Amino acid sequence: MKATVSVFWTGGYDSTFRICQLSRENVTIDPYYLSDNRAAEKMELQAIDNIREKLLDDPATKAAINPLIYVPADARHKDSRVARAFHRLVTSDFMGSQYEWLGAFALEHPGIEMSVHKDDKAIALILKYGALAPENTPYGTCYAVDRDRSSEDIVVLFGSQRFPLADYTKLRMKREYAQMRLSDIVNETWFCHKPVDGKPCGICNSCRYTIEEGMSERFSAEALTRYRKYNSPACILQRKMKAVRRALNRFRP
């Protein structure tokens, strides 16, 4: 009987890499997409459809890849303990709001995999307030929160998930995509949160991280120009001034 592996799948580079890895194993993959109604959702879902079809047609695929399980934004799980843990952590550390509802969802799907990689902010946060421990599975090594060496908030927020890519960089994934003969899949992935004319913008968080992690070839010349302008001293100063004005406005009567 095949083991079943549940995975958060966004159609992006990292979660798609994990799906590709698992496709070479004798497992059943249950992929989940949790909606947050962002502008790129249509493109992410299309990427997932395209990639799934390619993998199912690939003779090297051993896994059964079930149809995507789509969870609408208004049906996402909520949990008060997770919410409190998240809000305590974000008082001192930046963290995307998705980690709250992913953590809550994972409580009812223990062991679901989140494909955050070595340089991701979530891994940095876990290691700042806790630790990860390797777990051997029939389909490779995975990582989980070490409950004995992690703060209660980290355990509550991330303790129900597994992190199979915690020791991976994007460049290592790029090499292994090639070793699996799946480099063409990379061009099907989607990562931008605020596309411009159907192409990656170059300035949203996901685009900036992708460029800074050595994947600038995924971007058009226009997107790279926007990225350079966004990181110019003048634009950085402008953003800081806006942040100061917002902070001051919060204290005005």
PDB file of C-alpha atoms in Angstrom:
ATOM      1  CA  MET A   1       0.000   0.000   0.000  1.00  0.00           C
ATOM      2  CA  LYS A   2       1.370   3.415  -0.969  1.00  0.00           C
ATOM      3  CA  ALA A   3       2.049   5.983   1.728  1.00  0.00           C
ATOM      4  CA  THR A   4       0.025   9.175   1.352  1.00  0.00           C
ATOM      5  CA  VAL A   5       1.908  12.477   1.538  1.00  0.00           C
ATOM      6  CA  SER A   6      -0.035  15.723   1.963  1.00  0.00           C
ATOM      7  CA  VAL A   7       1.664  18.813   0.533  1.00  0.00           C
ATOM      8  CA  PHE A   8       0.827  22.498   0.342  1.00  0.00           C
ATOM      9  CA  TRP A   9       1.181  23.270  -3.391  1.00  0.00           C
ATOM     10  CA  THR A  10       1.103  26.836  -4.741  1.00  0.00           C
ATOM     11  CA  GLY A  11       2.473  26.168  -8.209  1.00  0.00           C
ATOM     12  CA  GLY A  12       5.676  27.961  -7.189  1.00  0.00           C
ATOM     13  CA  TYR A  13       9.278  26.860  -7.582  1.00  0.00           C
ATOM     14  CA  ASP A  14       9.727  25.298  -4.140  1.00  0.00           C
ATOM     15  CA  SER A  15       6.456  23.429  -3.639  1.00  0.00           C
ATOM     16  CA  THR A  16       6.587  22.209  -7.244  1.00  0.00           C
ATOM     17  CA  PHE A  17      10.098  20.903  -6.625  1.00  0.00           C
ATOM     18  CA  ARG A  18       8.758  18.878  -3.711  1.00  0.00           C
ATOM     19  CA  ILE A  19       5.953  17.492  -5.875  1.00  0.00           C
ATOM     20  CA  CYS A  20       8.561  16.533  -8.484  1.00  0.00           C
ATOM     21  CA  GLN A  21      10.710  14.814  -5.844  1.00  0.00           C
ATOM     22  CA  LEU A  22       7.744  12.828  -4.569  1.00  0.00           C
ATOM     23  CA  SER A  23       6.673  11.945  -8.107  1.00  0.00           C
ATOM     24  CA  ARG A  24       9.749   9.684  -8.264  1.00  0.00           C
ATOM     25  CA  GLU A  25       8.612   7.779  -5.156  1.00  0.00           C
ATOM     26  CA  ASN A  26       6.024   5.036  -4.718  1.00  0.00           C
ATOM     27  CA  VAL A  27       3.584   7.287  -2.834  1.00  0.00           C
ATOM     28  CA  THR A  28       0.197   8.917  -3.213  1.00  0.00           C
ATOM     29  CA  ILE A  29       0.362  12.718  -3.220  1.00  0.00           C
ATOM     30  CA  ASP A  30      -2.530  14.772  -1.824  1.00  0.00           C
ATOM     31  CA  PRO A  31      -1.829  18.373  -2.946  1.00  0.00           C
ATOM     32  CA  TYR A  32      -3.616  21.248  -1.181  1.00  0.00           C
ATOM     33  CA  TYR A  33      -4.059  24.828  -2.354  1.00  0.00           C
ATOM     34  CA  LEU A  34      -5.284  27.299   0.290  1.00  0.00           C
ATOM     35  CA  SER A  35      -6.696  30.389  -1.369  1.00  0.00           C
ATOM     36  CA  ASP A  36      -6.108  33.917  -0.131  1.00  0.00           C
ATOM     37  CA  ASN A  37      -7.747  35.543  -3.187  1.00  0.00           C
ATOM     38  CA  ARG A  38      -4.531  37.121  -4.397  1.00  0.00           C
ATOM     39  CA  ALA A  39      -4.110  38.525  -7.885  1.00  0.00           C
ATOM     40  CA  ALA A  40      -1.930  35.631  -9.055  1.00  0.00           C
ATOM     41  CA  GLU A  41      -4.302  32.838  -8.018  1.00  0.00           C
ATOM     42  CA  LYS A  42      -5.534  32.133 -11.550  1.00  0.00           C
ATOM     43  CA  MET A  43      -1.966  31.794 -12.828  1.00  0.00           C
ATOM     44  CA  GLU A  44      -0.919  29.618  -9.887  1.00  0.00           C
ATOM     45  CA  LEU A  45      -3.824  27.230 -10.445  1.00  0.00           C
ATOM     46  CA  GLN A  46      -3.096  27.065 -14.167  1.00  0.00           C
ATOM     47  CA  ALA A  47       0.562  26.295 -13.402  1.00  0.00           C
ATOM     48  CA  ILE A  48      -0.497  23.461 -11.093  1.00  0.00           C
ATOM     49  CA  ASP A  49      -2.782  21.973 -13.752  1.00  0.00           C
ATOM     50  CA  ASN A  50      -0.049  22.133 -16.389  1.00  0.00           C
ATOM     51  CA  ILE A  51       2.627  20.650 -14.128  1.00  0.00           C
ATOM     52  CA  ARG A  52       0.403  17.839 -12.871  1.00  0.00           C
ATOM     53  CA  GLU A  53      -0.446  16.830 -16.442  1.00  0.00           C
ATOM     54  CA  LYS A  54       3.241  16.830 -17.431  1.00  0.00           C
ATOM     55  CA  LEU A  55       4.207  14.697 -14.450  1.00  0.00           C
ATOM     56  CA  LEU A  56       1.383  12.225 -15.037  1.00  0.00           C
ATOM     57  CA  ASP A  57       2.571  11.855 -18.649  1.00  0.00           C
ATOM     58  CA  ASP A  58       6.201  11.353 -17.579  1.00  0.00           C
ATOM     59  CA  PRO A  59       7.248   7.668 -17.703  1.00  0.00           C
ATOM     60  CA  ALA A  60       9.559   8.260 -14.706  1.00  0.00           C
ATOM     61  CA  THR A  61       6.620   9.190 -12.465  1.00  0.00           C
ATOM     62  CA  LYS A  62       5.899   6.468  -9.915  1.00  0.00           C
ATOM     63  CA  ALA A  63       3.574   8.391  -7.610  1.00  0.00           C
ATOM     64  CA  ALA A  64      -0.168   8.713  -7.815  1.00  0.00           C
ATOM     65  CA  ILE A  65      -0.827  12.475  -7.912  1.00  0.00           C
ATOM     66  CA  ASN A  66      -4.371  13.156  -6.801  1.00  0.00           C
ATOM     67  CA  PRO A  67      -6.307  16.142  -8.162  1.00  0.00           C
ATOM     68  CA  LEU A  68      -5.641  19.406  -6.351  1.00  0.00           C
ATOM     69  CA  ILE A  69      -7.698  19.961  -3.202  1.00  0.00           C
ATOM     70  CA  TYR A  70      -8.743  23.625  -3.362  1.00  0.00           C
ATOM     71  CA  VAL A  71      -9.661  25.322  -0.077  1.00  0.00           C
ATOM     72  CA  PRO A  72     -11.473  28.680  -0.556  1.00  0.00           C
ATOM     73  CA  ALA A  73     -10.374  31.609   1.589  1.00  0.00           C
ATOM     74  CA  ASP A  74     -13.698  31.695   3.473  1.00  0.00           C
ATOM     75  CA  ALA A  75     -13.394  27.986   4.298  1.00  0.00           C
ATOM     76  CA  ARG A  76      -9.909  28.134   5.788  1.00  0.00           C
ATOM     77  CA  HIS A  77      -9.490  26.705   9.257  1.00  0.00           C
ATOM     78  CA  LYS A  78      -9.149  29.071  12.228  1.00  0.00           C
ATOM     79  CA  ASP A  79      -7.688  28.341  15.631  1.00  0.00           C
ATOM     80  CA  SER A  80      -7.421  30.777  18.528  1.00  0.00           C
ATOM     81  CA  ARG A  81      -4.197  29.261  19.925  1.00  0.00           C
ATOM     82  CA  VAL A  82      -2.499  29.531  16.533  1.00  0.00           C
ATOM     83  CA  ALA A  83      -3.754  33.099  16.140  1.00  0.00           C
ATOM     84  CA  ARG A  84      -2.338  34.120  19.518  1.00  0.00           C
ATOM     85  CA  ALA A  85       1.013  32.444  18.837  1.00  0.00           C
ATOM     86  CA  PHE A  86       1.258  34.132  15.440  1.00  0.00           C
ATOM     87  CA  HIS A  87       0.450  37.592  16.789  1.00  0.00           C
ATOM     88  CA  ARG A  88       2.960  37.266  19.621  1.00  0.00           C
ATOM     89  CA  LEU A  89       5.690  36.326  17.144  1.00  0.00           C
ATOM     90  CA  VAL A  90       4.946  39.143  14.704  1.00  0.00           C
ATOM     91  CA  THR A  91       5.300  41.756  17.425  1.00  0.00           C
ATOM     92  CA  SER A  92       9.074  41.275  17.127  1.00  0.00           C
ATOM     93  CA  ASP A  93       9.659  39.449  13.839  1.00  0.00           C
ATOM     94  CA  PHE A  94       8.302  39.924  10.325  1.00  0.00           C
ATOM     95  CA  MET A  95       6.258  36.994   9.075  1.00  0.00           C
ATOM     96  CA  GLY A  96       3.674  36.680   6.319  1.00  0.00           C
ATOM     97  CA  SER A  97       0.045  36.359   7.418  1.00  0.00           C
ATOM     98  CA  GLN A  98      -0.255  33.058   5.527  1.00  0.00           C
ATOM     99  CA  TYR A  99       1.649  31.260   8.264  1.00  0.00           C
ATOM    100  CA  GLU A 100      -1.260  31.784  10.644  1.00  0.00           C
ATOM    101  CA  TRP A 101      -3.877  30.092   8.479  1.00  0.00           C
ATOM    102  CA  LEU A 102      -1.469  27.436   7.213  1.00  0.00           C
ATOM    103  CA  GLY A 103      -0.647  26.589  10.828  1.00  0.00           C
ATOM    104  CA  ALA A 104      -4.316  26.385  11.736  1.00  0.00           C
ATOM    105  CA  PHE A 105      -5.061  24.165   8.734  1.00  0.00           C
ATOM    106  CA  ALA A 106      -2.172  21.861   9.628  1.00  0.00           C
ATOM    107  CA  LEU A 107      -3.703  21.131  13.049  1.00  0.00           C
ATOM    108  CA  GLU A 108      -6.388  19.134  11.241  1.00  0.00           C
ATOM    109  CA  HIS A 109      -3.910  17.731   8.704  1.00  0.00           C
ATOM    110  CA  PRO A 110      -0.913  16.780  10.882  1.00  0.00           C
ATOM    111  CA  GLY A 111       2.228  16.013   8.938  1.00  0.00           C
ATOM    112  CA  ILE A 112       1.293  18.107   5.906  1.00  0.00           C
ATOM    113  CA  GLU A 113       4.429  19.330   4.166  1.00  0.00           C
ATOM    114  CA  MET A 114       5.356  22.983   3.740  1.00  0.00           C
ATOM    115  CA  SER A 115       8.045  23.452   1.105  1.00  0.00           C
ATOM    116  CA  VAL A 116       9.948  26.369   2.615  1.00  0.00           C
ATOM    117  CA  HIS A 117      13.669  26.229   1.896  1.00  0.00           C
ATOM    118  CA  LYS A 118      16.847  26.938   3.856  1.00  0.00           C
ATOM    119  CA  ASP A 119      16.867  30.700   3.206  1.00  0.00           C
ATOM    120  CA  ASP A 120      13.164  31.216   3.878  1.00  0.00           C
ATOM    121  CA  LYS A 121      12.076  33.525   6.683  1.00  0.00           C
ATOM    122  CA  ALA A 122       9.938  30.780   8.235  1.00  0.00           C
ATOM    123  CA  ILE A 123      12.959  28.522   8.699  1.00  0.00           C
ATOM    124  CA  ALA A 124      14.963  31.430  10.115  1.00  0.00           C
ATOM    125  CA  LEU A 125      12.177  32.143  12.606  1.00  0.00           C
ATOM    126  CA  ILE A 126      11.927  28.518  13.698  1.00  0.00           C
ATOM    127  CA  LEU A 127      15.691  28.351  14.246  1.00  0.00           C
ATOM    128  CA  LYS A 128      15.672  31.683  16.112  1.00  0.00           C
ATOM    129  CA  TYR A 129      13.183  30.457  18.716  1.00  0.00           C
ATOM    130  CA  GLY A 130      13.640  26.719  18.433  1.00  0.00           C
ATOM    131  CA  ALA A 131      15.102  23.891  16.400  1.00  0.00           C
ATOM    132  CA  LEU A 132      14.314  21.383  13.688  1.00  0.00           C
ATOM    133  CA  ALA A 133      14.892  17.650  13.982  1.00  0.00           C
ATOM    134  CA  PRO A 134      15.335  15.253  11.035  1.00  0.00           C
ATOM    135  CA  GLU A 135      12.842  12.457  10.551  1.00  0.00           C
ATOM    136  CA  ASN A 136      13.504   9.483   8.287  1.00  0.00           C
ATOM    137  CA  THR A 137      10.606   8.413   6.091  1.00  0.00           C
ATOM    138  CA  PRO A 138      10.281   5.754   3.362  1.00  0.00           C
ATOM    139  CA  TYR A 139      10.516   8.611   0.838  1.00  0.00           C
ATOM    140  CA  GLY A 140      13.491  10.521   2.272  1.00  0.00           C
ATOM    141  CA  THR A 141      14.495  12.740   5.183  1.00  0.00           C
ATOM    142  CA  CYS A 142      12.064  15.379   6.377  1.00  0.00           C
ATOM    143  CA  TYR A 143      12.299  17.902   9.202  1.00  0.00           C
ATOM    144  CA  ALA A 144       9.909  18.695  12.013  1.00  0.00           C
ATOM    145  CA  VAL A 145       9.903  21.177  14.878  1.00  0.00           C
ATOM    146  CA  ASP A 146      11.874  19.836  17.827  1.00  0.00           C
ATOM    147  CA  ARG A 147       9.248  20.282  20.518  1.00  0.00           C
ATOM    148  CA  ASP A 148      11.725  19.940  23.379  1.00  0.00           C
ATOM    149  CA  ARG A 149      13.997  22.700  22.078  1.00  0.00           C
ATOM    150  CA  SER A 150      11.443  25.150  20.678  1.00  0.00           C
ATOM    151  CA  SER A 151       9.289  27.850  22.212  1.00  0.00           C
ATOM    152  CA  GLU A 152       5.619  27.135  22.772  1.00  0.00           C
ATOM    153  CA  ASP A 153       4.609  29.627  20.065  1.00  0.00           C
ATOM    154  CA  ILE A 154       6.827  27.917  17.473  1.00  0.00           C
ATOM    155  CA  VAL A 155       5.404  24.533  18.431  1.00  0.00           C
ATOM    156  CA  VAL A 156       1.820  25.805  18.159  1.00  0.00           C
ATOM    157  CA  LEU A 157       2.371  27.583  14.836  1.00  0.00           C
ATOM    158  CA  PHE A 158       4.641  25.116  13.033  1.00  0.00           C
ATOM    159  CA  GLY A 159       4.553  21.892  15.047  1.00  0.00           C
ATOM    160  CA  SER A 160       1.945  20.106  12.921  1.00  0.00           C
ATOM    161  CA  GLN A 161       3.861  20.574   9.655  1.00  0.00           C
ATOM    162  CA  ARG A 162       6.877  18.894   8.069  1.00  0.00           C
ATOM    163  CA  PHE A 163       9.643  20.736   6.219  1.00  0.00           C
ATOM    164  CA  PRO A 164      11.249  18.517   3.572  1.00  0.00           C
ATOM    165  CA  LEU A 165      13.315  21.329   2.014  1.00  0.00           C
ATOM    166  CA  ALA A 166      14.729  22.894   5.190  1.00  0.00           C
ATOM    167  CA  ASP A 167      18.296  22.148   4.092  1.00  0.00           C
ATOM    168  CA  TYR A 168      17.795  23.094   0.426  1.00  0.00           C
ATOM    169  CA  THR A 169      18.722  26.295  -1.411  1.00  0.00           C
ATOM    170  CA  LYS A 170      17.077  27.316  -4.678  1.00  0.00           C
ATOM    171  CA  LEU A 171      20.293  26.584  -6.551  1.00  0.00           C
ATOM    172  CA  ARG A 172      20.404  23.064  -5.117  1.00  0.00           C
ATOM    173  CA  MET A 173      16.819  22.587  -6.259  1.00  0.00           C
ATOM    174  CA  LYS A 174      17.787  23.848  -9.709  1.00  0.00           C
ATOM    175  CA  ARG A 175      20.507  21.198  -9.951  1.00  0.00           C
ATOM    176  CA  GLU A 176      18.154  18.443  -8.818  1.00  0.00           C
ATOM    177  CA  TYR A 177      15.415  19.547 -11.222  1.00  0.00           C
ATOM    178  CA  ALA A 178      18.030  18.924 -13.931  1.00  0.00           C
ATOM    179  CA  GLN A 179      19.062  15.565 -12.458  1.00  0.00           C
ATOM    180  CA  MET A 180      15.401  14.478 -12.530  1.00  0.00           C
ATOM    181  CA  ARG A 181      15.242  15.679 -16.166  1.00  0.00           C
ATOM    182  CA  LEU A 182      12.493  18.096 -15.157  1.00  0.00           C
ATOM    183  CA  SER A 183      14.133  21.445 -15.921  1.00  0.00           C
ATOM    184  CA  ASP A 184      11.274  22.206 -18.322  1.00  0.00           C
ATOM    185  CA  ILE A 185       8.894  22.070 -15.345  1.00  0.00           C
ATOM    186  CA  VAL A 186      10.657  25.118 -13.871  1.00  0.00           C
ATOM    187  CA  ASN A 187       9.305  27.324 -16.646  1.00  0.00           C
ATOM    188  CA  GLU A 188       5.776  26.217 -15.760  1.00  0.00           C
ATOM    189  CA  THR A 189       6.027  27.362 -12.132  1.00  0.00           C
ATOM    190  CA  TRP A 190       4.567  30.648 -10.925  1.00  0.00           C
ATOM    191  CA  PHE A 191       5.815  32.745  -8.012  1.00  0.00           C
ATOM    192  CA  CYS A 192       4.870  36.417  -8.493  1.00  0.00           C
ATOM    193  CA  HIS A 193       2.115  37.798  -6.253  1.00  0.00           C
ATOM    194  CA  LYS A 194       1.438  40.966  -8.287  1.00  0.00           C
ATOM    195  CA  PRO A 195       1.896  40.168 -11.992  1.00  0.00           C
ATOM    196  CA  VAL A 196       2.207  42.950 -14.572  1.00  0.00           C
ATOM    197  CA  ASP A 197       0.654  42.106 -17.950  1.00  0.00           C
ATOM    198  CA  GLY A 198       0.694  38.435 -16.983  1.00  0.00           C
ATOM    199  CA  LYS A 199       4.414  38.404 -16.187  1.00  0.00           C
ATOM    200  CA  PRO A 200       6.395  38.506 -12.893  1.00  0.00           C
ATOM    201  CA  CYS A 201       6.579  42.064 -11.545  1.00  0.00           C
ATOM    202  CA  GLY A 202      10.109  41.954 -10.105  1.00  0.00           C
ATOM    203  CA  ILE A 203       9.242  43.903  -6.934  1.00  0.00           C
ATOM    204  CA  CYS A 204       6.814  41.849  -4.827  1.00  0.00           C
ATOM    205  CA  ASN A 205       8.380  39.941  -1.944  1.00  0.00           C
ATOM    206  CA  SER A 206       8.385  36.651  -3.819  1.00  0.00           C
ATOM    207  CA  CYS A 207       9.986  38.165  -6.933  1.00  0.00           C
ATOM    208  CA  ARG A 208      12.679  39.940  -4.926  1.00  0.00           C
ATOM    209  CA  TYR A 209      13.565  36.796  -2.988  1.00  0.00           C
ATOM    210  CA  THR A 210      13.737  34.808  -6.235  1.00  0.00           C
ATOM    211  CA  ILE A 211      16.116  37.326  -7.828  1.00  0.00           C
ATOM    212  CA  GLU A 212      18.276  37.570  -4.706  1.00  0.00           C
ATOM    213  CA  GLU A 213      18.517  33.779  -4.496  1.00  0.00           C
ATOM    214  CA  GLY A 214      20.127  33.583  -7.935  1.00  0.00           C
ATOM    215  CA  MET A 215      17.166  33.016 -10.252  1.00  0.00           C
ATOM    216  CA  SER A 216      17.147  36.289 -12.212  1.00  0.00           C
ATOM    217  CA  GLU A 217      16.859  34.401 -15.515  1.00  0.00           C
ATOM    218  CA  ARG A 218      13.153  33.904 -14.734  1.00  0.00           C
ATOM    219  CA  PHE A 219      12.512  37.637 -15.248  1.00  0.00           C
ATOM    220  CA  SER A 220      12.052  39.951 -18.210  1.00  0.00           C
ATOM    221  CA  ALA A 221      14.311  42.964 -18.717  1.00  0.00           C
ATOM    222  CA  GLU A 222      11.417  45.205 -17.630  1.00  0.00           C
ATOM    223  CA  ALA A 223      10.964  43.291 -14.355  1.00  0.00           C
ATOM    224  CA  LEU A 224      14.682  43.478 -13.582  1.00  0.00           C
ATOM    225  CA  THR A 225      14.615  47.222 -14.255  1.00  0.00           C
ATOM    226  CA  ARG A 226      11.740  47.583 -11.775  1.00  0.00           C
ATOM    227  CA  TYR A 227      13.719  45.522  -9.260  1.00  0.00           C
ATOM    228  CA  ARG A 228      16.801  47.737  -9.591  1.00  0.00           C
ATOM    229  CA  LYS A 229      14.703  50.896  -9.267  1.00  0.00           C
ATOM    230  CA  TYR A 230      12.919  49.471  -6.206  1.00  0.00           C
ATOM    231  CA  ASN A 231      16.310  48.903  -4.559  1.00  0.00           C
ATOM    232  CA  SER A 232      17.769  52.292  -5.481  1.00  0.00           C
ATOM    233  CA  PRO A 233      18.719  54.596  -2.555  1.00  0.00           C
ATOM    234  CA  ALA A 234      16.030  57.129  -3.540  1.00  0.00           C
ATOM    235  CA  CYS A 235      13.225  54.539  -3.501  1.00  0.00           C
ATOM    236  CA  ILE A 236      14.451  52.973  -0.265  1.00  0.00           C
ATOM    237  CA  LEU A 237      14.470  56.414   1.393  1.00  0.00           C
ATOM    238  CA  GLN A 238      10.992  57.136   0.039  1.00  0.00           C
ATOM    239  CA  ARG A 239       9.620  53.901   1.522  1.00  0.00           C
ATOM    240  CA  LYS A 240      11.245  54.630   4.883  1.00  0.00           C
ATOM    241  CA  MET A 241       9.700  58.107   4.970  1.00  0.00           C
ATOM    242  CA  LYS A 242       6.268  56.656   4.191  1.00  0.00           C
ATOM    243  CA  ALA A 243       6.701  54.132   7.000  1.00  0.00           C
ATOM    244  CA  VAL A 244       7.611  56.909   9.441  1.00  0.00           C
ATOM    245  CA  ARG A 245       4.573  58.960   8.386  1.00  0.00           C
ATOM    246  CA  ARG A 246       2.289  55.952   8.878  1.00  0.00           C
ATOM    247  CA  ALA A 247       3.755  55.355  12.335  1.00  0.00           C
ATOM    248  CA  LEU A 248       3.281  59.002  13.312  1.00  0.00           C
ATOM    249  CA  ASN A 249      -0.312  59.008  12.043  1.00  0.00           C
ATOM    250  CA  ARG A 250      -1.166  56.118  14.353  1.00  0.00           C
ATOM    251  CA  PHE A 251      -0.304  58.291  17.374  1.00  0.00           C
ATOM    252  CA  ARG A 252      -2.234  61.376  16.273  1.00  0.00           C
ATOM    253  CA  PRO A 253      -5.492  62.045  18.122  1.00  0.00           C
TER     254      PRO A 253
END
